[in-house]
């Protein structure tokens, strides 16, 4: 169920954001040894990314942040992806 930021703050007075993506991914066995860092997991082990998000929500997080800031077209193509794959 999706809840807006405004609803969460009105109900709770604060918002709990999830924690580190990289540490949690590595604990689940993801190999982040890449300039893409956590974006590598989005491409290669999306199931682990989903698991990390679920774990944080089950622990009480109200919202999750992405691990996609390294997932740019230039960054992906510089790391072996074709332009079409990067898109």
PDB file of C-alpha atoms in Angstrom:
ATOM      1  CA  UNK A   1       0.000   0.000   0.000  1.00  0.00           C
ATOM      2  CA  UNK A   2       1.395   3.382  -0.971  1.00  0.00           C
ATOM      3  CA  UNK A   3       1.228   6.198   1.553  1.00  0.00           C
ATOM      4  CA  UNK A   4       2.205   9.774   0.780  1.00  0.00           C
ATOM      5  CA  UNK A   5       4.925  11.673   2.601  1.00  0.00           C
ATOM      6  CA  UNK A   6       2.292  14.047   3.954  1.00  0.00           C
ATOM      7  CA  UNK A   7       0.182  11.171   5.308  1.00  0.00           C
ATOM      8  CA  UNK A   8       3.181   9.525   6.966  1.00  0.00           C
ATOM      9  CA  UNK A   9       4.299  12.732   8.625  1.00  0.00           C
ATOM     10  CA  UNK A  10       0.780  13.584   9.769  1.00  0.00           C
ATOM     11  CA  UNK A  11       0.333  10.106  11.241  1.00  0.00           C
ATOM     12  CA  UNK A  12       3.803   9.620  12.775  1.00  0.00           C
ATOM     13  CA  UNK A  13       5.361  13.068  13.047  1.00  0.00           C
ATOM     14  CA  UNK A  14       8.490  11.656  11.392  1.00  0.00           C
ATOM     15  CA  UNK A  15       9.597   9.383   8.588  1.00  0.00           C
ATOM     16  CA  UNK A  16      11.933   6.430   8.920  1.00  0.00           C
ATOM     17  CA  UNK A  17      14.084   5.985   5.814  1.00  0.00           C
ATOM     18  CA  UNK A  18      15.799   2.723   4.958  1.00  0.00           C
ATOM     19  CA  UNK A  19      19.501   2.285   5.609  1.00  0.00           C
ATOM     20  CA  UNK A  20      22.610   1.424   3.670  1.00  0.00           C
ATOM     21  CA  UNK A  21      22.047  -0.435   0.438  1.00  0.00           C
ATOM     22  CA  UNK A  22      25.658  -1.415  -0.203  1.00  0.00           C
ATOM     23  CA  UNK A  23      26.337  -2.972   3.190  1.00  0.00           C
ATOM     24  CA  UNK A  24      23.068  -4.889   3.140  1.00  0.00           C
ATOM     25  CA  UNK A  25      23.671  -6.111  -0.420  1.00  0.00           C
ATOM     26  CA  UNK A  26      27.169  -7.288   0.420  1.00  0.00           C
ATOM     27  CA  UNK A  27      25.856  -9.166   3.460  1.00  0.00           C
ATOM     28  CA  UNK A  28      23.515 -11.015   1.086  1.00  0.00           C
ATOM     29  CA  UNK A  29      26.435 -11.922  -1.171  1.00  0.00           C
ATOM     30  CA  UNK A  30      26.279  -9.236  -3.867  1.00  0.00           C
ATOM     31  CA  UNK A  31      29.573  -8.439  -5.551  1.00  0.00           C
ATOM     32  CA  UNK A  32      29.803  -4.641  -5.701  1.00  0.00           C
ATOM     33  CA  UNK A  33      33.401  -4.556  -6.887  1.00  0.00           C
ATOM     34  CA  UNK A  34      32.662  -2.198  -9.770  1.00  0.00           C
ATOM     35  CA  UNK A  35      32.597   1.486 -10.563  1.00  0.00           C
ATOM     36  CA  UNK A  36      28.825   1.010 -10.805  1.00  0.00           C
ATOM     37  CA  UNK A  37      28.751   0.011  -7.153  1.00  0.00           C
ATOM     38  CA  UNK A  38      25.141  -0.754  -6.118  1.00  0.00           C
ATOM     39  CA  UNK A  39      23.834  -0.135  -9.632  1.00  0.00           C
ATOM     40  CA  UNK A  40      25.675  -3.346 -10.562  1.00  0.00           C
ATOM     41  CA  UNK A  41      23.281  -5.198  -8.285  1.00  0.00           C
ATOM     42  CA  UNK A  42      20.288  -3.656 -10.058  1.00  0.00           C
ATOM     43  CA  UNK A  43      21.449  -5.258 -13.302  1.00  0.00           C
ATOM     44  CA  UNK A  44      22.912  -8.513 -12.025  1.00  0.00           C
ATOM     45  CA  UNK A  45      21.068  -9.415  -8.817  1.00  0.00           C
ATOM     46  CA  UNK A  46      17.769  -7.478  -8.707  1.00  0.00           C
ATOM     47  CA  UNK A  47      16.368 -10.136  -6.380  1.00  0.00           C
ATOM     48  CA  UNK A  48      18.906  -9.076  -3.742  1.00  0.00           C
ATOM     49  CA  UNK A  49      17.930  -5.412  -4.169  1.00  0.00           C
ATOM     50  CA  UNK A  50      14.295  -6.379  -3.629  1.00  0.00           C
ATOM     51  CA  UNK A  51      15.253  -8.424  -0.559  1.00  0.00           C
ATOM     52  CA  UNK A  52      17.114  -5.478   0.987  1.00  0.00           C
ATOM     53  CA  UNK A  53      14.104  -3.210   0.492  1.00  0.00           C
ATOM     54  CA  UNK A  54      11.748  -5.802   1.968  1.00  0.00           C
ATOM     55  CA  UNK A  55      14.026  -6.289   4.966  1.00  0.00           C
ATOM     56  CA  UNK A  56      14.057  -2.551   5.686  1.00  0.00           C
ATOM     57  CA  UNK A  57      10.274  -2.244   5.327  1.00  0.00           C
ATOM     58  CA  UNK A  58       9.752  -5.232   7.618  1.00  0.00           C
ATOM     59  CA  UNK A  59      12.067  -3.545  10.131  1.00  0.00           C
ATOM     60  CA  UNK A  60       9.887  -0.431  10.151  1.00  0.00           C
ATOM     61  CA  UNK A  61      11.102   1.836   7.352  1.00  0.00           C
ATOM     62  CA  UNK A  62       8.414   4.108   5.931  1.00  0.00           C
ATOM     63  CA  UNK A  63      10.224   4.707   2.659  1.00  0.00           C
ATOM     64  CA  UNK A  64      13.057   3.308   0.605  1.00  0.00           C
ATOM     65  CA  UNK A  65      15.686   5.059  -1.420  1.00  0.00           C
ATOM     66  CA  UNK A  66      17.127   3.775  -4.681  1.00  0.00           C
ATOM     67  CA  UNK A  67      20.552   2.452  -5.470  1.00  0.00           C
ATOM     68  CA  UNK A  68      20.481   3.836  -8.998  1.00  0.00           C
ATOM     69  CA  UNK A  69      22.608   6.978  -8.822  1.00  0.00           C
ATOM     70  CA  UNK A  70      25.464   5.234 -10.650  1.00  0.00           C
ATOM     71  CA  UNK A  71      23.036   3.816 -13.233  1.00  0.00           C
ATOM     72  CA  UNK A  72      23.539   6.468 -15.878  1.00  0.00           C
ATOM     73  CA  UNK A  73      23.900   5.874 -19.594  1.00  0.00           C
ATOM     74  CA  UNK A  74      27.525   7.114 -19.598  1.00  0.00           C
ATOM     75  CA  UNK A  75      28.364   5.127 -16.472  1.00  0.00           C
ATOM     76  CA  UNK A  76      26.835   1.922 -17.783  1.00  0.00           C
ATOM     77  CA  UNK A  77      28.408   2.200 -21.247  1.00  0.00           C
ATOM     78  CA  UNK A  78      31.810   2.896 -19.695  1.00  0.00           C
ATOM     79  CA  UNK A  79      31.394  -0.367 -17.802  1.00  0.00           C
ATOM     80  CA  UNK A  80      30.622  -2.627 -20.734  1.00  0.00           C
ATOM     81  CA  UNK A  81      26.909  -2.164 -21.363  1.00  0.00           C
ATOM     82  CA  UNK A  82      25.709  -1.259 -24.830  1.00  0.00           C
ATOM     83  CA  UNK A  83      23.834   2.007 -25.218  1.00  0.00           C
ATOM     84  CA  UNK A  84      20.579   0.070 -25.683  1.00  0.00           C
ATOM     85  CA  UNK A  85      21.228  -1.949 -22.517  1.00  0.00           C
ATOM     86  CA  UNK A  86      22.071   1.247 -20.627  1.00  0.00           C
ATOM     87  CA  UNK A  87      18.771   2.800 -21.652  1.00  0.00           C
TER      88      UNK A  87
END
